[in-house]
C-alpha positions in Angstrom: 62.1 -55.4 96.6 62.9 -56.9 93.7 59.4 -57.8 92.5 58.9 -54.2 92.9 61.9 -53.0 90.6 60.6 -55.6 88.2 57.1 -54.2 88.0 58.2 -50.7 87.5 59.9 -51.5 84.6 57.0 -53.8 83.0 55.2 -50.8 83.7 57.7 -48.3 81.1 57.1 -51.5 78.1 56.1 -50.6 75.0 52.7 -52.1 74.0 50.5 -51.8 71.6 46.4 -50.9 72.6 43.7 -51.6 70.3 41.8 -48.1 69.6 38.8 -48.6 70.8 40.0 -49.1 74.1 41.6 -45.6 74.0 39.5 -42.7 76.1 40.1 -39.3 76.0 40.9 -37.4 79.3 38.6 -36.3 81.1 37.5 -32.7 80.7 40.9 -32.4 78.1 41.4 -28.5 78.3 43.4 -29.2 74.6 42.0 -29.2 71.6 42.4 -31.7 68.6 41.6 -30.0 65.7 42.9 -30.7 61.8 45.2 -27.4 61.8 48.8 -27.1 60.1 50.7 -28.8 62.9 48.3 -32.2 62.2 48.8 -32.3 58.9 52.6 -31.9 59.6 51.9 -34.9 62.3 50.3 -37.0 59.9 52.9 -36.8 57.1 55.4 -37.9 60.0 53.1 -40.7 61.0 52.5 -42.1 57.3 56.4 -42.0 56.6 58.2 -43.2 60.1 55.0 -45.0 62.2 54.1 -43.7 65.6 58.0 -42.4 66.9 56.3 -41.6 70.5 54.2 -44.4 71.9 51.6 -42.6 73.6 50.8 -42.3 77.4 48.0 -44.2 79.0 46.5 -45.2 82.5 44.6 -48.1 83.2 40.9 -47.8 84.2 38.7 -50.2 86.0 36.3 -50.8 82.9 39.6 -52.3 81.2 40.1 -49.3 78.9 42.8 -47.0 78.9 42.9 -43.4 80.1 45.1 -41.3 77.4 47.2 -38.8 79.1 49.8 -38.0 76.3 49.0 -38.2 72.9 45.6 -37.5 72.1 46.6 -35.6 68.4 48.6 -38.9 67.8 45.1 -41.1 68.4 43.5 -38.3 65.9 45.8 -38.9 63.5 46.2 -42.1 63.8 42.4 -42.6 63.2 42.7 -40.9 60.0 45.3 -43.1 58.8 43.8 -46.5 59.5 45.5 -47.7 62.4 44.0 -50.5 64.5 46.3 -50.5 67.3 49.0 -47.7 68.6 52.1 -48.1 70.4 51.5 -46.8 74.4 53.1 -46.9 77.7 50.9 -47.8 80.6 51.3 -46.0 84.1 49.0 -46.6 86.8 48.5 -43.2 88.1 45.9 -41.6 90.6 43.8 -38.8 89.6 45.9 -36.0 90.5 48.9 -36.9 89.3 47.4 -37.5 86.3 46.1 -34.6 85.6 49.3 -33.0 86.5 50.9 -35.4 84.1 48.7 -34.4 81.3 49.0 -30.5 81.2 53.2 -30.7 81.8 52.7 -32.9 78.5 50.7 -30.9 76.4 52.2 -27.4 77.6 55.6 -28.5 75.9 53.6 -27.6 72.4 55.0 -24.7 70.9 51.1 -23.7 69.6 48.7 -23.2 72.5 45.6 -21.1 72.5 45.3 -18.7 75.5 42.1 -20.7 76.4 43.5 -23.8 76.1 46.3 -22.9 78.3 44.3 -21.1 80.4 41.9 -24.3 81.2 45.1 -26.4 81.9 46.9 -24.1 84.6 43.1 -24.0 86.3 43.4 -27.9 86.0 46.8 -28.2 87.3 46.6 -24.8 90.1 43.5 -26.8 91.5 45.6 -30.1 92.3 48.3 -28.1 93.7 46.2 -26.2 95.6 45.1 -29.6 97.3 48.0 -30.6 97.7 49.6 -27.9 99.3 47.1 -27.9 101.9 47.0 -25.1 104.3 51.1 -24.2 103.3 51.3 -20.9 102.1 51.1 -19.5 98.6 54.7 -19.1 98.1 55.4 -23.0 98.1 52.5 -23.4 96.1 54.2 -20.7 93.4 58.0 -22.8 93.8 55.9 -25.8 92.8 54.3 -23.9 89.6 57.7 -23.6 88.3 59.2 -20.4 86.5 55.8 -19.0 85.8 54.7 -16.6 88.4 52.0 -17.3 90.2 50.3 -13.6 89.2 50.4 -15.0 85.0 49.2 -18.3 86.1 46.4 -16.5 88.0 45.5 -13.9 85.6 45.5 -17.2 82.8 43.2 -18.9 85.2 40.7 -15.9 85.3 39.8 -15.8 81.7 37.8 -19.2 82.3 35.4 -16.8 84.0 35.1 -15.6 80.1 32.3 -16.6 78.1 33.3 -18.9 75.0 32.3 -15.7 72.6 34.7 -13.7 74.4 37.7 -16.6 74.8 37.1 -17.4 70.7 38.8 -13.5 70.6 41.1 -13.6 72.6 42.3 -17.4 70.6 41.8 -15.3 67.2 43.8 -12.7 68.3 40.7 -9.9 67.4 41.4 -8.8 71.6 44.0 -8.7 73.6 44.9 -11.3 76.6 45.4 -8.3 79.2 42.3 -6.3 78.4 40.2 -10.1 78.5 41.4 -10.2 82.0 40.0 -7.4 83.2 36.7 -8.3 81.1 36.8 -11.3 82.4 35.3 -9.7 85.7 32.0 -8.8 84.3 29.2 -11.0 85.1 27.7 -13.6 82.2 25.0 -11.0 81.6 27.1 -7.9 80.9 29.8 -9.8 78.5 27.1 -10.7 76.5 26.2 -7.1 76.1 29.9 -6.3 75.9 29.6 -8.2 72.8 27.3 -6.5 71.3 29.0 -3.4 71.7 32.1 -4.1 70.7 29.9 -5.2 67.4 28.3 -1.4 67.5 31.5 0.2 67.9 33.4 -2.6 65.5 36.4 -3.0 67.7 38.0 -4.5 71.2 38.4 -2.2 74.0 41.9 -1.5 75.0 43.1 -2.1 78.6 42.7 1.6 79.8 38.8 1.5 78.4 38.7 -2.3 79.8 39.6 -1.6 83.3 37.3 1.5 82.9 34.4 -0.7 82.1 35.3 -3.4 84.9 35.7 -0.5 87.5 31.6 0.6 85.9 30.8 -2.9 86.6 32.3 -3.2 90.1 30.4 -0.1 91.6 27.2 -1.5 89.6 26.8 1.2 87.4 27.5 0.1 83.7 25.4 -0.2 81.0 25.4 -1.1 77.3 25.5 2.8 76.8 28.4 3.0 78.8 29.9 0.3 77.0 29.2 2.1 73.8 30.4 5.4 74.6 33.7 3.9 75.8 34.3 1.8 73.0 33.3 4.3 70.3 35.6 6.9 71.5 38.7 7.7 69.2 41.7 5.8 70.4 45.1 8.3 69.4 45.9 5.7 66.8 42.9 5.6 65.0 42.1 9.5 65.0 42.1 8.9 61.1 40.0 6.3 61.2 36.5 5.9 59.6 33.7 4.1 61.3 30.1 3.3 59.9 27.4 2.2 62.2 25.5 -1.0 61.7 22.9 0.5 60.2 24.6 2.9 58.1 26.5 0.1 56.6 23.4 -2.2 56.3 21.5 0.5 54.2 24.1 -0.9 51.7 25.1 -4.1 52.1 22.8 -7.5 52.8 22.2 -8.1 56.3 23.8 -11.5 55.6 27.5 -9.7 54.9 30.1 -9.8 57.5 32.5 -6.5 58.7 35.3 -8.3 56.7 33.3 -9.2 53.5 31.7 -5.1 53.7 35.4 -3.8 54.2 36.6 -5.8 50.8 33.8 -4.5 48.9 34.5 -0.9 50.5 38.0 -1.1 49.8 37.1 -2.7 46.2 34.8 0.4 45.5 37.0 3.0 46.3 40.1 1.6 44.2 37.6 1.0 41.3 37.0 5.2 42.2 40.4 6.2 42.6 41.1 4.3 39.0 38.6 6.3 37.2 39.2 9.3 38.7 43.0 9.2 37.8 42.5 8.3 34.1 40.2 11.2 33.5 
């Protein structure tokens, strides 16, 4: 017994890993990318080190699985470092995937995708797990989210990555990409394209419209269009160009955004003239 107590504490040590035996997780549903929050990280890093030594498993090639701390590595990198501060835990599989996604949820910026991809990860352990008990003890072990958001976070992975990169920018909303997300590959490609014709997102009311189209197998890209095109009550005073009205003026190389700021450009050089007269 005591042996045993003694190992699991040699197992919480500190140590420090050379990089290059560092892998990233398998299938990682995060991203590492070189936004605000790095560059905050790697101010913190250059001043004070490495505060949180990073999480890693053991694998049998003799490098080390990370399952916390993969913007730290990043960073890191960019620094100079040649070895990083880690705790090894020998975990199986599922608990570490389990391990990862509790660790990386905790962020205060997450894309839907992103956190989409992890509850998928994390559901699909459970779900083993659980074996045959019934949903409800597989929703008390989810935690305070319900298991309807975690499910209707899991079904935008059915979304194709055109269709996720909106809902990440914010250009459509999450509850509308649900119900999208029940199209087949085929028609949210052509989705695309219409939203492009009609230059915006459908709402939920036209999104379950177009879902309910696809379920009895009788939408089209007209269908699509007309939907989309019609005049929400908030937009009634809005102006819309088609493509190729807007193209008979513009390069074919411009996009929406960069013809709206010449638009808008135009019409104040207009407005200016037509005041001073």
């Amino acid at each position: 017994m005591a042996e045993k107590k003694e190992l699991a504490v040699t197992e919480e040590k500190v140590v420090e890993i050379e990089m290059e035996r560092l892998r990233s997780f398998e299938n990682h549903p995060f991203k590492v990318k070189a936004d605000s929050q790095m560059i905050e990280l790697q101010e913190s890093v250059k001043k004070y080190g490495i505060l949180n030594p990073l999480i890693v498993r053991p694998r049998k090639d003799g490098t080390y699985e990370i399952i916390s701390g993969h913007r730290r590595k990043f960073v890191a990198e960019k620094i100079g470092y040649r070895k990083v501060p880690v705790i090894i835990r020998v975990l199986k599989n599922d608990d570490a995937v389990v391990s990862m996604v509790d660790s990386n949820l905790q962020r205060e910026m997450i894309s839907p995708s992103e956190k989409a991809f992890a509850y998928k990860m994390k559901y699909e352990v459970i779900k083993r797990r659980a074996g045959r008990r019934k949903c409800g003890q597989v929703d008390h072990i989810l935690g305070k989210k319900s298991i309807e958001l975690v499910q209707r976070h899991i079904k935008i992975t059915d979304l194709i990555p055109e269709m996720l990169e909106k809902v990440d920018d914010g250009s459509m909303g999450f509850t509308p990409a649900v119900q999208l997300s029940y199209l087949n590959k085929k028609e949210q490609k052509e989705m695309l394209e219409a939203m492009e014709f009609a230059q915006c997102t459908p709402s939920l009311s036209q999104a379950l419209r177009i879902k309910k189209l696809s379920t009895e197998g009788k939408l089209t890209v007209q269908d699509m269009e007309d939907i989309l095109s019609e005049i929400k009550q908030k937009d009634i005073d809005r102006v819309v160009f088609k493509n190729e009205q807007r193209h008979r003026f513009f390069p074919t190389s411009y996009t929406a955004e960069q013809m709206r700021r010449e638009i808008l450009e135009i019409l104040k050089i207009w407005m200016n003239n037509n005041w001073n007269e």
